[in-house]
Amino acid sequence: SYLLKEIDVKTLLYWRVNDDATPIEDGIKMDKEIKDSKLIIKENSGHFAYLENAPDFIEKTLKFLA
């Protein structure tokens, strides 16, 4: 986690609020430490929220990168 502050590219974090593999607290910490990041939190998804919500993930990613 000490390297998070060194990330200098736009970073999109797409997280599940109740992820059973990687807690939301990790996403919140990453969002605070990575300077140009955005955290999107999904309510009703599993650990692989980006796959389970592919259309939403693609839409949000394209907006983020625009």
CSV table of N, CA and C in Angstrom, one decimal:
chain,number,residue,atom,x,y,z
A,1,SER,N,0.8,-1.2,0.0
A,1,SER,CA,0.0,0.0,0.0
A,1,SER,C,0.9,1.3,0.0
A,2,TYR,N,2.1,1.2,0.4
A,2,TYR,CA,2.9,2.4,0.4
A,2,TYR,C,3.3,2.9,-1.0
A,3,LEU,N,3.0,2.1,-2.0
A,3,LEU,CA,3.3,2.5,-3.4
A,3,LEU,C,2.1,3.2,-4.0
A,4,LEU,N,1.0,3.2,-3.4
A,4,LEU,CA,-0.2,3.8,-4.0
A,4,LEU,C,0.0,5.3,-4.3
A,5,LYS,N,0.7,6.0,-3.5
A,5,LYS,CA,0.9,7.4,-3.7
A,5,LYS,C,1.8,7.7,-4.9
A,6,GLU,N,2.5,6.6,-5.4
A,6,GLU,CA,3.4,6.8,-6.5
A,6,GLU,C,2.7,6.5,-7.9
A,7,ILE,N,1.4,6.1,-7.8
A,7,ILE,CA,0.7,5.9,-9.1
A,7,ILE,C,0.3,7.2,-9.6
A,8,ASP,N,0.7,7.5,-10.9
A,8,ASP,CA,0.5,8.8,-11.4
A,8,ASP,C,-0.3,8.7,-12.7
A,9,VAL,N,-1.2,7.8,-12.9
A,9,VAL,CA,-2.1,7.7,-14.0
A,9,VAL,C,-3.5,7.6,-13.5
A,10,LYS,N,-4.5,8.1,-14.3
A,10,LYS,CA,-5.9,8.0,-13.9
A,10,LYS,C,-6.2,6.6,-13.6
A,11,THR,N,-6.9,6.4,-12.5
A,11,THR,CA,-7.2,5.0,-12.0
A,11,THR,C,-8.7,4.9,-11.6
A,12,LEU,N,-9.4,4.0,-12.3
A,12,LEU,CA,-10.8,3.8,-11.9
A,12,LEU,C,-10.9,2.6,-11.0
A,13,LEU,N,-11.5,2.7,-9.9
A,13,LEU,CA,-11.7,1.6,-8.9
A,13,LEU,C,-13.2,1.3,-9.0
A,14,TYR,N,-13.5,0.1,-9.4
A,14,TYR,CA,-14.9,-0.3,-9.5
A,14,TYR,C,-15.1,-1.5,-8.5
A,15,TRP,N,-15.9,-1.2,-7.4
A,15,TRP,CA,-15.9,-2.0,-6.2
A,15,TRP,C,-17.3,-2.4,-5.9
A,16,ARG,N,-17.4,-3.5,-5.2
A,16,ARG,CA,-18.7,-4.0,-4.6
A,16,ARG,C,-18.7,-3.6,-3.1
A,17,VAL,N,-19.8,-3.1,-2.7
A,17,VAL,CA,-19.8,-2.6,-1.3
A,17,VAL,C,-19.6,-3.7,-0.3
A,18,ASN,N,-20.1,-4.9,-0.5
A,18,ASN,CA,-19.9,-6.0,0.4
A,18,ASN,C,-19.0,-7.1,-0.2
A,19,ASP,N,-17.9,-6.7,-0.9
A,19,ASP,CA,-17.0,-7.7,-1.5
A,19,ASP,C,-16.5,-8.6,-0.4
A,20,ASP,N,-16.7,-9.9,-0.6
A,20,ASP,CA,-16.2,-10.9,0.4
A,20,ASP,C,-14.7,-11.3,0.2
A,21,ALA,N,-14.1,-10.8,-0.9
A,21,ALA,CA,-12.7,-11.1,-1.1
A,21,ALA,C,-11.8,-9.9,-0.8
A,22,THR,N,-12.3,-8.8,-1.2
A,22,THR,CA,-11.5,-7.5,-1.0
A,22,THR,C,-12.5,-6.5,-0.4
A,23,PRO,N,-12.3,-6.2,0.9
A,23,PRO,CA,-13.3,-5.3,1.6
A,23,PRO,C,-13.3,-3.8,1.0
A,24,ILE,N,-14.5,-3.2,1.1
A,24,ILE,CA,-14.6,-1.9,0.5
A,24,ILE,C,-13.7,-0.9,1.2
A,25,GLU,N,-13.2,-1.2,2.4
A,25,GLU,CA,-12.3,-0.3,3.1
A,25,GLU,C,-11.0,-0.2,2.2
A,26,ASP,N,-10.6,-1.3,1.6
A,26,ASP,CA,-9.4,-1.3,0.7
A,26,ASP,C,-9.6,-0.3,-0.5
A,27,GLY,N,-10.8,-0.4,-1.1
A,27,GLY,CA,-11.1,0.5,-2.2
A,27,GLY,C,-11.1,2.0,-1.7
A,28,ILE,N,-11.6,2.2,-0.6
A,28,ILE,CA,-11.7,3.6,0.0
A,28,ILE,C,-10.2,4.1,0.2
A,29,LYS,N,-9.4,3.2,0.8
A,29,LYS,CA,-8.0,3.6,1.1
A,29,LYS,C,-7.3,3.9,-0.3
A,30,MET,N,-7.5,3.0,-1.3
A,30,MET,CA,-6.8,3.2,-2.6
A,30,MET,C,-7.3,4.5,-3.2
A,31,ASP,N,-8.6,4.8,-3.1
A,31,ASP,CA,-9.1,6.1,-3.7
A,31,ASP,C,-8.4,7.3,-3.0
A,32,LYS,N,-8.2,7.2,-1.7
A,32,LYS,CA,-7.6,8.3,-1.0
A,32,LYS,C,-6.1,8.5,-1.3
A,33,GLU,N,-5.4,7.3,-1.5
A,33,GLU,CA,-4.0,7.4,-1.8
A,33,GLU,C,-3.6,7.6,-3.2
A,34,ILE,N,-4.4,7.2,-4.2
A,34,ILE,CA,-4.0,7.4,-5.6
A,34,ILE,C,-4.6,8.7,-6.0
A,35,LYS,N,-3.7,9.6,-6.5
A,35,LYS,CA,-4.0,11.0,-6.6
A,35,LYS,C,-5.1,11.3,-7.7
A,36,ASP,N,-5.1,10.5,-8.8
A,36,ASP,CA,-6.1,10.8,-9.8
A,36,ASP,C,-7.0,9.6,-10.0
A,37,SER,N,-7.7,9.2,-8.9
A,37,SER,CA,-8.6,8.0,-8.9
A,37,SER,C,-10.0,8.4,-8.7
A,38,LYS,N,-10.9,7.4,-9.1
A,38,LYS,CA,-12.3,7.6,-8.9
A,38,LYS,C,-12.8,6.2,-8.4
A,39,LEU,N,-13.5,6.2,-7.3
A,39,LEU,CA,-14.1,5.0,-6.8
A,39,LEU,C,-15.6,4.9,-7.1
A,40,ILE,N,-16.0,3.8,-7.8
A,40,ILE,CA,-17.4,3.6,-8.1
A,40,ILE,C,-17.8,2.3,-7.3
A,41,ILE,N,-18.8,2.5,-6.5
A,41,ILE,CA,-19.2,1.4,-5.6
A,41,ILE,C,-20.5,0.8,-6.1
A,42,LYS,N,-20.6,-0.5,-6.3
A,42,LYS,CA,-21.8,-1.2,-6.8
A,42,LYS,C,-22.4,-1.9,-5.6
A,43,GLU,N,-23.7,-1.8,-5.5
A,43,GLU,CA,-24.4,-2.4,-4.4
A,43,GLU,C,-24.7,-3.9,-4.5
A,44,ASN,N,-25.2,-4.3,-5.7
A,44,ASN,CA,-25.6,-5.7,-5.9
A,44,ASN,C,-24.8,-6.5,-6.9
A,45,SER,N,-23.6,-6.8,-6.4
A,45,SER,CA,-22.7,-7.6,-7.3
A,45,SER,C,-21.8,-8.5,-6.4
A,46,GLY,N,-21.1,-9.4,-7.1
A,46,GLY,CA,-20.2,-10.3,-6.4
A,46,GLY,C,-18.8,-9.6,-6.5
A,47,HIS,N,-17.8,-10.5,-6.2
A,47,HIS,CA,-16.4,-10.0,-6.2
A,47,HIS,C,-16.0,-9.4,-7.6
A,48,PHE,N,-16.6,-10.0,-8.7
A,48,PHE,CA,-16.3,-9.6,-10.0
A,48,PHE,C,-17.3,-8.6,-10.6
A,49,ALA,N,-17.5,-7.5,-9.9
A,49,ALA,CA,-18.6,-6.6,-10.2
A,49,ALA,C,-18.4,-6.1,-11.7
A,50,TYR,N,-17.2,-5.9,-12.1
A,50,TYR,CA,-17.0,-5.4,-13.5
A,50,TYR,C,-17.5,-6.4,-14.6
A,51,LEU,N,-17.5,-7.7,-14.3
A,51,LEU,CA,-18.1,-8.7,-15.2
A,51,LEU,C,-19.6,-8.8,-15.1
A,52,GLU,N,-20.0,-8.8,-13.8
A,52,GLU,CA,-21.5,-8.9,-13.6
A,52,GLU,C,-22.3,-7.7,-14.0
A,53,ASN,N,-21.6,-6.6,-14.1
A,53,ASN,CA,-22.2,-5.3,-14.6
A,53,ASN,C,-21.5,-4.7,-15.8
A,54,ALA,N,-21.2,-5.6,-16.7
A,54,ALA,CA,-20.3,-5.2,-17.8
A,54,ALA,C,-20.8,-4.0,-18.6
A,55,PRO,N,-22.1,-3.8,-18.9
A,55,PRO,CA,-22.5,-2.6,-19.6
A,55,PRO,C,-22.2,-1.3,-18.8
A,56,ASP,N,-22.5,-1.4,-17.5
A,56,ASP,CA,-22.3,-0.2,-16.6
A,56,ASP,C,-20.8,0.0,-16.5
A,57,PHE,N,-20.0,-1.0,-16.3
A,57,PHE,CA,-18.6,-0.9,-16.2
A,57,PHE,C,-18.0,-0.2,-17.4
A,58,ILE,N,-18.4,-0.7,-18.6
A,58,ILE,CA,-17.9,-0.1,-19.9
A,58,ILE,C,-18.3,1.4,-20.0
A,59,GLU,N,-19.6,1.7,-19.7
A,59,GLU,CA,-20.0,3.1,-19.7
A,59,GLU,C,-19.2,4.0,-18.8
A,60,LYS,N,-19.1,3.5,-17.6
A,60,LYS,CA,-18.4,4.3,-16.6
A,60,LYS,C,-16.9,4.5,-16.9
A,61,THR,N,-16.3,3.4,-17.5
A,61,THR,CA,-14.9,3.5,-17.9
A,61,THR,C,-14.7,4.4,-19.0
A,62,LEU,N,-15.6,4.4,-20.0
A,62,LEU,CA,-15.4,5.3,-21.1
A,62,LEU,C,-15.6,6.8,-20.7
A,63,LYS,N,-16.5,7.0,-19.8
A,63,LYS,CA,-16.7,8.4,-19.2
A,63,LYS,C,-15.5,8.8,-18.5
A,64,PHE,N,-14.9,7.9,-17.7
A,64,PHE,CA,-13.8,8.2,-16.9
A,64,PHE,C,-12.6,8.6,-17.7
A,65,LEU,N,-12.4,7.9,-18.8
A,65,LEU,CA,-11.2,8.1,-19.7
A,65,LEU,C,-11.4,9.2,-20.7
A,66,ALA,N,-12.6,9.7,-20.8
A,66,ALA,CA,-12.9,10.8,-21.8
A,66,ALA,C,-12.3,12.1,-21.4
